[in-house]
PDB file of C-alpha atoms in Angstrom:
ATOM      1  CA  UNK A   1      15.667  28.330  11.041  1.00  0.00           C
ATOM      2  CA  UNK A   2      16.447  29.449  14.505  1.00  0.00           C
ATOM      3  CA  UNK A   3      16.325  25.871  15.819  1.00  0.00           C
ATOM      4  CA  UNK A   4      18.477  24.669  12.964  1.00  0.00           C
ATOM      5  CA  UNK A   5      21.081  27.520  13.638  1.00  0.00           C
ATOM      6  CA  UNK A   6      21.171  26.739  17.469  1.00  0.00           C
ATOM      7  CA  UNK A   7      21.507  22.999  17.023  1.00  0.00           C
ATOM      8  CA  UNK A   8      24.235  23.307  14.331  1.00  0.00           C
ATOM      9  CA  UNK A   9      26.272  25.517  16.844  1.00  0.00           C
ATOM     10  CA  UNK A  10      25.656  23.033  19.662  1.00  0.00           C
ATOM     11  CA  UNK A  11      26.972  20.293  17.426  1.00  0.00           C
ATOM     12  CA  UNK A  12      29.920  22.391  15.897  1.00  0.00           C
ATOM     13  CA  UNK A  13      28.573  22.151  12.406  1.00  0.00           C
ATOM     14  CA  UNK A  14      29.533  25.045  10.191  1.00  0.00           C
ATOM     15  CA  UNK A  15      26.499  27.270   9.680  1.00  0.00           C
ATOM     16  CA  UNK A  16      26.356  30.319   7.529  1.00  0.00           C
ATOM     17  CA  UNK A  17      23.276  32.373   6.354  1.00  0.00           C
ATOM     18  CA  UNK A  18      23.922  32.844   2.687  1.00  0.00           C
ATOM     19  CA  UNK A  19      21.059  35.124   1.637  1.00  0.00           C
ATOM     20  CA  UNK A  20      18.368  35.916   4.095  1.00  0.00           C
ATOM     21  CA  UNK A  21      15.992  37.169   1.393  1.00  0.00           C
ATOM     22  CA  UNK A  22      16.107  33.885  -0.307  1.00  0.00           C
ATOM     23  CA  UNK A  23      15.807  31.845   2.814  1.00  0.00           C
ATOM     24  CA  UNK A  24      19.036  30.149   2.160  1.00  0.00           C
ATOM     25  CA  UNK A  25      21.721  28.992   4.364  1.00  0.00           C
ATOM     26  CA  UNK A  26      24.794  26.688   4.371  1.00  0.00           C
ATOM     27  CA  UNK A  27      24.896  23.749   6.908  1.00  0.00           C
ATOM     28  CA  UNK A  28      28.282  21.869   6.639  1.00  0.00           C
ATOM     29  CA  UNK A  29      28.728  20.856   3.026  1.00  0.00           C
ATOM     30  CA  UNK A  30      25.195  21.627   2.248  1.00  0.00           C
ATOM     31  CA  UNK A  31      23.615  24.568   0.550  1.00  0.00           C
ATOM     32  CA  UNK A  32      19.950  24.913   1.530  1.00  0.00           C
ATOM     33  CA  UNK A  33      17.172  27.051   0.135  1.00  0.00           C
ATOM     34  CA  UNK A  34      13.933  27.112   1.634  1.00  0.00           C
ATOM     35  CA  UNK A  35      10.840  27.641  -0.496  1.00  0.00           C
ATOM     36  CA  UNK A  36       6.994  28.209   0.440  1.00  0.00           C
ATOM     37  CA  UNK A  37       8.019  29.869   3.720  1.00  0.00           C
ATOM     38  CA  UNK A  38       4.989  32.229   4.082  1.00  0.00           C
ATOM     39  CA  UNK A  39       1.516  31.268   5.276  1.00  0.00           C
ATOM     40  CA  UNK A  40      -0.447  30.683   2.034  1.00  0.00           C
ATOM     41  CA  UNK A  41      -3.721  30.347   4.019  1.00  0.00           C
ATOM     42  CA  UNK A  42      -3.401  33.439   6.187  1.00  0.00           C
ATOM     43  CA  UNK A  43      -5.720  35.616   4.034  1.00  0.00           C
ATOM     44  CA  UNK A  44      -8.314  32.889   4.564  1.00  0.00           C
ATOM     45  CA  UNK A  45      -7.691  31.924   8.183  1.00  0.00           C
ATOM     46  CA  UNK A  46     -11.307  32.884   9.282  1.00  0.00           C
ATOM     47  CA  UNK A  47     -12.810  30.777   6.571  1.00  0.00           C
ATOM     48  CA  UNK A  48     -10.472  27.924   7.276  1.00  0.00           C
ATOM     49  CA  UNK A  49     -11.119  28.006  11.115  1.00  0.00           C
ATOM     50  CA  UNK A  50     -14.992  28.017  10.532  1.00  0.00           C
ATOM     51  CA  UNK A  51     -15.094  25.358   7.866  1.00  0.00           C
ATOM     52  CA  UNK A  52     -12.145  23.314   9.139  1.00  0.00           C
ATOM     53  CA  UNK A  53     -11.385  22.348   5.601  1.00  0.00           C
ATOM     54  CA  UNK A  54      -8.135  23.913   4.952  1.00  0.00           C
ATOM     55  CA  UNK A  55      -5.057  21.583   4.923  1.00  0.00           C
ATOM     56  CA  UNK A  56      -2.023  23.128   6.613  1.00  0.00           C
ATOM     57  CA  UNK A  57       0.199  20.952   4.244  1.00  0.00           C
ATOM     58  CA  UNK A  58      -0.251  23.700   1.613  1.00  0.00           C
ATOM     59  CA  UNK A  59       2.103  25.613   3.902  1.00  0.00           C
ATOM     60  CA  UNK A  60       4.666  22.806   3.997  1.00  0.00           C
ATOM     61  CA  UNK A  61       8.290  24.181   3.558  1.00  0.00           C
ATOM     62  CA  UNK A  62      10.256  22.632   0.646  1.00  0.00           C
ATOM     63  CA  UNK A  63      13.956  22.388   0.846  1.00  0.00           C
ATOM     64  CA  UNK A  64      16.217  22.477  -2.197  1.00  0.00           C
ATOM     65  CA  UNK A  65      19.697  21.181  -1.151  1.00  0.00           C
ATOM     66  CA  UNK A  66      22.807  21.072  -3.047  1.00  0.00           C
ATOM     67  CA  UNK A  67      26.037  18.850  -1.962  1.00  0.00           C
ATOM     68  CA  UNK A  68      29.017  17.919  -4.070  1.00  0.00           C
ATOM     69  CA  UNK A  69      27.343  19.053  -7.179  1.00  0.00           C
ATOM     70  CA  UNK A  70      24.169  16.891  -6.752  1.00  0.00           C
ATOM     71  CA  UNK A  71      20.662  18.395  -5.920  1.00  0.00           C
ATOM     72  CA  UNK A  72      17.863  17.328  -3.641  1.00  0.00           C
ATOM     73  CA  UNK A  73      14.227  18.324  -3.598  1.00  0.00           C
ATOM     74  CA  UNK A  74      12.733  17.642  -0.156  1.00  0.00           C
ATOM     75  CA  UNK A  75       8.990  18.313  -0.452  1.00  0.00           C
ATOM     76  CA  UNK A  76       7.862  17.862   3.066  1.00  0.00           C
ATOM     77  CA  UNK A  77       4.096  17.342   2.877  1.00  0.00           C
ATOM     78  CA  UNK A  78       3.284  20.014   0.208  1.00  0.00           C
ATOM     79  CA  UNK A  79      -0.425  19.517  -0.721  1.00  0.00           C
ATOM     80  CA  UNK A  80      -2.642  20.182  -3.518  1.00  0.00           C
ATOM     81  CA  UNK A  81      -5.938  18.575  -2.495  1.00  0.00           C
ATOM     82  CA  UNK A  82      -8.663  18.797  -4.957  1.00  0.00           C
ATOM     83  CA  UNK A  83     -11.547  18.756  -2.401  1.00  0.00           C
ATOM     84  CA  UNK A  84     -10.142  21.036   0.175  1.00  0.00           C
ATOM     85  CA  UNK A  85     -10.964  24.752   0.766  1.00  0.00           C
ATOM     86  CA  UNK A  86      -7.222  25.530   0.776  1.00  0.00           C
ATOM     87  CA  UNK A  87      -7.120  24.728  -2.899  1.00  0.00           C
ATOM     88  CA  UNK A  88     -10.328  26.860  -3.532  1.00  0.00           C
ATOM     89  CA  UNK A  89      -8.604  29.765  -1.903  1.00  0.00           C
ATOM     90  CA  UNK A  90      -5.079  29.324  -3.405  1.00  0.00           C
ATOM     91  CA  UNK A  91      -4.882  30.858  -6.992  1.00  0.00           C
ATOM     92  CA  UNK A  92      -2.249  28.324  -7.954  1.00  0.00           C
ATOM     93  CA  UNK A  93      -1.305  24.804  -7.138  1.00  0.00           C
ATOM     94  CA  UNK A  94       1.222  25.238  -4.284  1.00  0.00           C
ATOM     95  CA  UNK A  95       3.342  22.282  -5.333  1.00  0.00           C
ATOM     96  CA  UNK A  96       3.512  23.110  -8.826  1.00  0.00           C
ATOM     97  CA  UNK A  97       4.476  26.818  -8.177  1.00  0.00           C
ATOM     98  CA  UNK A  98       7.105  25.924  -5.966  1.00  0.00           C
ATOM     99  CA  UNK A  99       8.673  23.483  -8.626  1.00  0.00           C
ATOM    100  CA  UNK A 100       8.490  26.183 -11.017  1.00  0.00           C
ATOM    101  CA  UNK A 101      10.387  28.559  -8.656  1.00  0.00           C
ATOM    102  CA  UNK A 102      13.148  25.966  -8.030  1.00  0.00           C
ATOM    103  CA  UNK A 103      13.447  24.956 -11.760  1.00  0.00           C
ATOM    104  CA  UNK A 104      13.571  28.698 -12.654  1.00  0.00           C
ATOM    105  CA  UNK A 105      16.528  29.099 -10.206  1.00  0.00           C
ATOM    106  CA  UNK A 106      18.362  25.857 -10.780  1.00  0.00           C
ATOM    107  CA  UNK A 107      17.303  24.115 -13.933  1.00  0.00           C
ATOM    108  CA  UNK A 108      15.099  21.278 -14.799  1.00  0.00           C
ATOM    109  CA  UNK A 109      16.556  18.329 -13.065  1.00  0.00           C
ATOM    110  CA  UNK A 110      16.897  17.247  -9.721  1.00  0.00           C
ATOM    111  CA  UNK A 111      18.966  14.262  -8.741  1.00  0.00           C
ATOM    112  CA  UNK A 112      16.958  13.131  -5.727  1.00  0.00           C
ATOM    113  CA  UNK A 113      13.234  13.933  -5.066  1.00  0.00           C
ATOM    114  CA  UNK A 114      11.666  13.209  -1.621  1.00  0.00           C
ATOM    115  CA  UNK A 115       8.002  12.397  -2.674  1.00  0.00           C
ATOM    116  CA  UNK A 116       5.431  14.541  -0.764  1.00  0.00           C
ATOM    117  CA  UNK A 117       3.043  13.216   1.948  1.00  0.00           C
ATOM    118  CA  UNK A 118       3.798   9.457   1.779  1.00  0.00           C
ATOM    119  CA  UNK A 119       3.241   9.481  -2.017  1.00  0.00           C
ATOM    120  CA  UNK A 120      -0.302  10.357  -1.513  1.00  0.00           C
ATOM    121  CA  UNK A 121      -2.539  10.740  -4.566  1.00  0.00           C
ATOM    122  CA  UNK A 122      -3.224  14.554  -3.948  1.00  0.00           C
ATOM    123  CA  UNK A 123       0.570  15.095  -3.810  1.00  0.00           C
ATOM    124  CA  UNK A 124       3.356  14.669  -6.269  1.00  0.00           C
ATOM    125  CA  UNK A 125       1.441  16.272  -9.027  1.00  0.00           C
ATOM    126  CA  UNK A 126       2.340  15.512 -12.617  1.00  0.00           C
ATOM    127  CA  UNK A 127       3.263  19.197 -13.248  1.00  0.00           C
ATOM    128  CA  UNK A 128       5.785  19.442 -10.632  1.00  0.00           C
ATOM    129  CA  UNK A 129       7.240  15.960 -11.529  1.00  0.00           C
ATOM    130  CA  UNK A 130       7.490  16.952 -15.088  1.00  0.00           C
ATOM    131  CA  UNK A 131       9.556  20.098 -14.327  1.00  0.00           C
ATOM    132  CA  UNK A 132      11.697  18.442 -11.485  1.00  0.00           C
ATOM    133  CA  UNK A 133      12.533  15.491 -13.749  1.00  0.00           C
ATOM    134  CA  UNK A 134      14.088  13.403 -10.856  1.00  0.00           C
ATOM    135  CA  UNK A 135      16.671  10.786 -11.315  1.00  0.00           C
ATOM    136  CA  UNK A 136      15.933   9.058  -7.917  1.00  0.00           C
ATOM    137  CA  UNK A 137      13.024   9.233  -5.617  1.00  0.00           C
ATOM    138  CA  UNK A 138      12.250   8.320  -2.202  1.00  0.00           C
ATOM    139  CA  UNK A 139       8.762   7.657  -0.851  1.00  0.00           C
ATOM    140  CA  UNK A 140       8.316   7.685   2.898  1.00  0.00           C
ATOM    141  CA  UNK A 141       6.062   4.668   2.981  1.00  0.00           C
ATOM    142  CA  UNK A 142       6.341   0.854   2.228  1.00  0.00           C
ATOM    143  CA  UNK A 143       6.017  -0.202  -1.171  1.00  0.00           C
ATOM    144  CA  UNK A 144       3.211  -2.702  -0.161  1.00  0.00           C
ATOM    145  CA  UNK A 145       1.246  -0.357   1.884  1.00  0.00           C
ATOM    146  CA  UNK A 146      -0.500   1.598  -0.976  1.00  0.00           C
ATOM    147  CA  UNK A 147      -4.183   1.255  -1.379  1.00  0.00           C
ATOM    148  CA  UNK A 148      -6.024   2.532  -4.535  1.00  0.00           C
ATOM    149  CA  UNK A 149      -6.155   6.051  -3.441  1.00  0.00           C
ATOM    150  CA  UNK A 150      -2.528   6.890  -2.979  1.00  0.00           C
ATOM    151  CA  UNK A 151      -1.304   4.288  -5.457  1.00  0.00           C
ATOM    152  CA  UNK A 152      -1.838   7.010  -8.264  1.00  0.00           C
ATOM    153  CA  UNK A 153       0.648   9.399  -6.595  1.00  0.00           C
ATOM    154  CA  UNK A 154       3.286   6.821  -6.263  1.00  0.00           C
ATOM    155  CA  UNK A 155       2.599   5.657  -9.928  1.00  0.00           C
ATOM    156  CA  UNK A 156       3.285   9.320 -10.943  1.00  0.00           C
ATOM    157  CA  UNK A 157       6.577   9.344  -8.848  1.00  0.00           C
ATOM    158  CA  UNK A 158       7.570   5.968 -10.651  1.00  0.00           C
ATOM    159  CA  UNK A 159       6.586   7.401 -14.046  1.00  0.00           C
ATOM    160  CA  UNK A 160       8.652  10.670 -13.833  1.00  0.00           C
ATOM    161  CA  UNK A 161      11.608   9.059 -12.072  1.00  0.00           C
ATOM    162  CA  UNK A 162      14.302   8.268 -14.449  1.00  0.00           C
ATOM    163  CA  UNK A 163      16.139   5.593 -12.248  1.00  0.00           C
ATOM    164  CA  UNK A 164      15.146   3.982  -9.040  1.00  0.00           C
ATOM    165  CA  UNK A 165      12.611   4.660  -6.381  1.00  0.00           C
ATOM    166  CA  UNK A 166      13.246   3.852  -2.806  1.00  0.00           C
ATOM    167  CA  UNK A 167      10.701   3.156   0.072  1.00  0.00           C
ATOM    168  CA  UNK A 168      11.752   4.262   3.573  1.00  0.00           C
ATOM    169  CA  UNK A 169       8.829   2.398   4.919  1.00  0.00           C
ATOM    170  CA  UNK A 170      10.513  -0.744   3.965  1.00  0.00           C
ATOM    171  CA  UNK A 171      13.571   0.178   5.925  1.00  0.00           C
ATOM    172  CA  UNK A 172      15.761   3.295   6.579  1.00  0.00           C
ATOM    173  CA  UNK A 173      17.153   4.703   3.220  1.00  0.00           C
ATOM    174  CA  UNK A 174      20.645   6.081   3.466  1.00  0.00           C
ATOM    175  CA  UNK A 175      21.717   8.495   0.842  1.00  0.00           C
ATOM    176  CA  UNK A 176      25.442   9.151   0.265  1.00  0.00           C
ATOM    177  CA  UNK A 177      26.899  11.804  -2.080  1.00  0.00           C
ATOM    178  CA  UNK A 178      30.548  11.427  -1.960  1.00  0.00           C
ATOM    179  CA  UNK A 179      33.108  14.245  -2.722  1.00  0.00           C
ATOM    180  CA  UNK A 180      33.282  13.313  -6.432  1.00  0.00           C
ATOM    181  CA  UNK A 181      29.352  13.661  -6.672  1.00  0.00           C
ATOM    182  CA  UNK A 182      28.713   9.885  -6.915  1.00  0.00           C
ATOM    183  CA  UNK A 183      25.376   8.970  -5.373  1.00  0.00           C
ATOM    184  CA  UNK A 184      24.674   5.769  -3.480  1.00  0.00           C
ATOM    185  CA  UNK A 185      21.657   4.289  -1.555  1.00  0.00           C
ATOM    186  CA  UNK A 186      21.603   1.891   1.223  1.00  0.00           C
ATOM    187  CA  UNK A 187      18.479   0.272   2.228  1.00  0.00           C
ATOM    188  CA  UNK A 188      18.447  -1.148   5.764  1.00  0.00           C
ATOM    189  CA  UNK A 189      15.860  -3.529   7.077  1.00  0.00           C
ATOM    190  CA  UNK A 190      14.300  -1.976  10.130  1.00  0.00           C
TER     191      UNK A 190
END
């Protein structure tokens, strides 16, 4: 948060803290809310250190952004690994609980969903995708690079995305939301 604020000031980008109790801020035309901002694994840090089997991606910050009437859910690497001690310690699936919180505040539809952790199998859980019901999705991997293990995660993203899925590993994906709220995508060849 501090780095974002300092860089915004350096670049002369308007920056306003909207509500510090909700971890929300305004950056230019973007309204941003940060979710999953507390250390979920802190009560178990001794066990995690000892066993070296807690995945820090359970602490990944999720950003909900709104610009020109369109919403984006940027999931970072939020994680729900079945065979990780972090899942054993956490009472709820982190990814699903964040999606529930977002949809409770903003309704059950996001325009753009950034798939978690390269579209991995243990991420992008069905329960979260059903709640978010994305129109478009972006996977940070190439379409051709999926093996059997993480193909299931991408298949879920495809199944619950109503329109198109873009792959930034096949070239930079540029998203534009114009002042009228129209969304366009440009896929560059890197």
